[in-house]
Amino acid sequence: MAGSEEEPRYSRQLYVLGGGARRLPGSAVLVSGLRGTGAQVATALVLAGTGRVVLHDCGAACTADRTHQFLLEESDLGQNRAKASQRALAELNPHVVVEAHTGELSEAFLAPFQVVVLTESPLEEQLRLGDFCHARGICFIVADAKGLAGQLFCDFGERFVVHDPAEGDPVSAPVEHISQGNPGVVTYMGTENSHGHLFCDGDLVTFSGVQGMTELNGQEPVPVHVLDAFRLEISDTSSFSPYRCGGLVSQVQQPQECSHKPLRQALEEPQIQVASPEDLPRSRSLHAAFQALHAFRREQGRLPRPRAPADAERVLELARGLAARQGPLDEDTVRAFASASAGDLCPVAAVLGALAAQEVLKAITGKFLPLEQWLYFDALECLALAGAAQLTETDCAPRGSRYDGQIAVFGANFQERLGHQKYLVVGAGAIGCELLKNFAMMGLAAGPDGELIVTDMDTVALSNLHRQLLYRSADISEPKSVVAAAAVQRMNPDVRVTAHQNQVGPATEMLYNDNFFQHLDGVASALDTIEARTYLERRCLRCRTPLLDSGTEGTRGNVLAMVPSLTEPLRPASAPRDGTFPTCTLRHFPRTIQHTLQWARDEFEGLFQLPAEQVNQFMEDPAFLEQQPPGKVVEQVWERLRERPRDWRDCVRWARRRWQSCYHDAIAQLLHTYPPEHETSPGVPFWAGDRSCPHPLTFNPDNDTHLDYVLAAAHLFAQVHRVPPCRDRAAIQAILRDVVLPPFAPQEGLQIALTEESTEAQVPTDHRQLTELTQDLVQWRKELVGNEDTQAPLMVPIHFEKDNDVHIDFITAASNLRAENYGISPASWLTSKRIAGQIVPAIITTTAAVAGLACLEVYKLVWGCQDLSCYRNSNISLSTCLLLRVQPPPAPTYWYGGREWSCWDRLELRAVGADGQAMTVQEVLEWLQRTHGWTATMLLCGDSVLYDSKADAETRARQQAQRLSESLEDARMPQQQDLELLYICEGEDAEAEDTRPPLLCSLP
């Protein structure tokens, strides 16, 4: 059952944080410093459901804060930052206590907190509070963003226990064989979405459902040694009974203990986490640079002035003294860092704040290993952009603008350029909200001719609220794009934002045509399906429009930059599995909980959706049955009308009969046909390998799972038939105790399909029985149609909804009972919901980090950067504190027609003839010959052949004389202004089909 009444709000997050998320409501966190980074940390914690979040800041909000502090509005200027932020954060989540503190951070004040986060503190305060927190066992985090760089430090004490170190569920696999020996060798089977190598050396595993070698069942976890993709060595099994069949080997997660140094010691003996060893020298240089910056501030009473060489050199001088004890110093990195350190950028604050917030969640939940202990992040490559290196102190001086923090890094002229941008954001979900928030802070499309379009077909749901910061409870069921656009306007009234509620796909190409895409400066994709992302990539490739594609799953995320002429097109690695399994596996030989959950999904559809739809169609039109294949549909409609309940008690009795049919009778029949000792051939047992021998269940109204099934099934059956349901478990148990069912009688000679092919074989139709059923149906329909009390439609089909608790109740109980039949470990309510609902785990920290990384690439696109080395593709894993940023692959090239082409090249033809009308096919052929020297032998538009040189002379003449617009009409294709034509030329290689530049024609 659902874990709590708040589960719908946090369900996607629970799949990331696991059981440790239950500790969040009882936790207390202090966030000190409410500028950009602190605002991001606090927002993530409030959305995640942290019990108490206390904000600390002694400063007043100023205009420049609005470059990166998205919680502040114009009316908050001059007020204390913590108090102004408290009002905004309190609206995000009514279940979180948000308080503001403007006084001293005394030891007595700090003592009640489990986690303390400092974001705007001088080094002296960091050291003082770090010593206290370490001594008192309070988890201590420092997150400091300066310009284009960020620093993160964690001290969780000397003996911090991580209860659940890994991401995702522990792996498990069906057992195929276990040898008797010392050591024993376990051979396991791969699952549909894996090819072995599920376990690692040293993993601890347990066994369940093993038949024969039953000594392994319920044993304490044993370590494994991996032999190959599907074999593991375990402990001594030589004295155990011989293995017969079945069983599951499951990984067991063990708690781990971490030991951290206090900040004072860690500064001198830094342990820095990096994505690769090559990154360590740069991170060490930034470690020295941040300390030097603290020293400069103590010395000068300010940060270095933007682009002031003397200030940068002084920081470098201070860093040299520090680095002498810690290794070589990258002086160019330190200079670049210092020259932009006075800047405040929303994307950098988003990345660093998200990383820090995830560490807070680790501290509270005990989920995932914490950072060891320093992490440095920078985007200093932005300073290498053509033109950026020439900026002067005057270019970057403050203007008294909300964008001064950004101007300090990129200059005032660049800020104007940002205002002129025209961008499309596709998707206003979690990533989309974060992108829009960042765009508002950056001032993207805030100029007189700027334009920001956001489109999303969806509406706000309760489960969105834990990670989509632009929405509130009052917005539920409202269009996402409309609500998001209004939120952007509140954050920055100058942004020219427009909301659409359309899908960007083939059906809307008349609206989002080539001209639309070609007039955009960029597209930001925040979509959640491979198909939609792939379509958008094709459109941007065709129109040469820059695209930033972002995606997340749990704590993992990535950003891919597609820049015209520079990078290779985005190619998703592979489409996800469609979740289908062989029918015979689901019906008779399930091995995993995924199998039983898919079987339960099929049950749901087969009981509560399809029959109701078929009955309604029959009631509306009796000829419906004549249009169906003979047999099955008629039987289903007959059965469902025969079973129509009169009241709730009938619904409970129906559910009880269904339970008996699925979990006792069907299994008993299977074992009657194929007994446990059955052999496929002499000496070869039938129940072996990927076939686990099941056992029938005996119904018990006092068994919670049995009762859960009856309650959910009866509720849904009642809903289908418009019968008022009842959720009184005691009353249902009383009804069930009065139900008497006939004893099971096996059918002799019943054929059970053992393969996919035999499953699909047609069962001979009993025409006599079919005639009788049809006559019954006609009579029943006549009686029902003549009954004034009969409602139309007669039944209510129920479509599965992953956020409907009753639906998940049924799926969970149905699946777990099936699992019990076959000795498969059951799944929790939440796990069943995730798998059956195909829910992607999600959390605010990952989406915020990914959106911040994407917006760093926007800076480069706006600058018009044509240097591939300045761009970055990013991959993050917040569970392991991995942040990997690499240069995108260059655009691939190929040879065609005697020259080299880029994947971005195309042939562009303004297909207007001398008479002002659309060109004829012959004119297109002549243009190819005249311009490129190619003789086309075939010309196609989609599947329509416009010209074929092998056709007879009359056909060729007719094809050549046709105008392109007429060709579209003949093919019954929608009228388009832009066509993409496929051509084949003389002398082409057979492999040239996918390696020729596309021909794009613009019609008048």
Short mmCIF file of C-alpha atoms in Angstrom, two decimals, residues 224 226 348 383 437 457 627 641 724 753 795 852:
data_model
loop_
_atom_site.label_atom_id
_atom_site.label_comp_id
_atom_site.label_asym_id
_atom_site.label_seq_id
_atom_site.Cartn_x
_atom_site.Cartn_y
_atom_site.Cartn_z
CA VAL A 224 30.77 -14.14 -4.55
CA VAL A 226 32.75 -13.58 -10.56
CA VAL A 348 26.94 28.19 -11.91
CA LEU A 383 36.59 33.12 -21.07
CA LYS A 437 14.13 30.03 -14.27
CA MET A 457 0.73 19.76 -23.80
CA GLN A 627 -16.70 -7.68 -37.59
CA LEU A 641 -22.81 -9.65 -19.49
CA PRO A 724 -21.02 1.81 -5.27
CA ALA A 753 1.30 -23.48 -25.09
CA MET A 795 -20.06 -0.20 -18.61
CA GLY A 852 22.59 24.86 -15.14
#
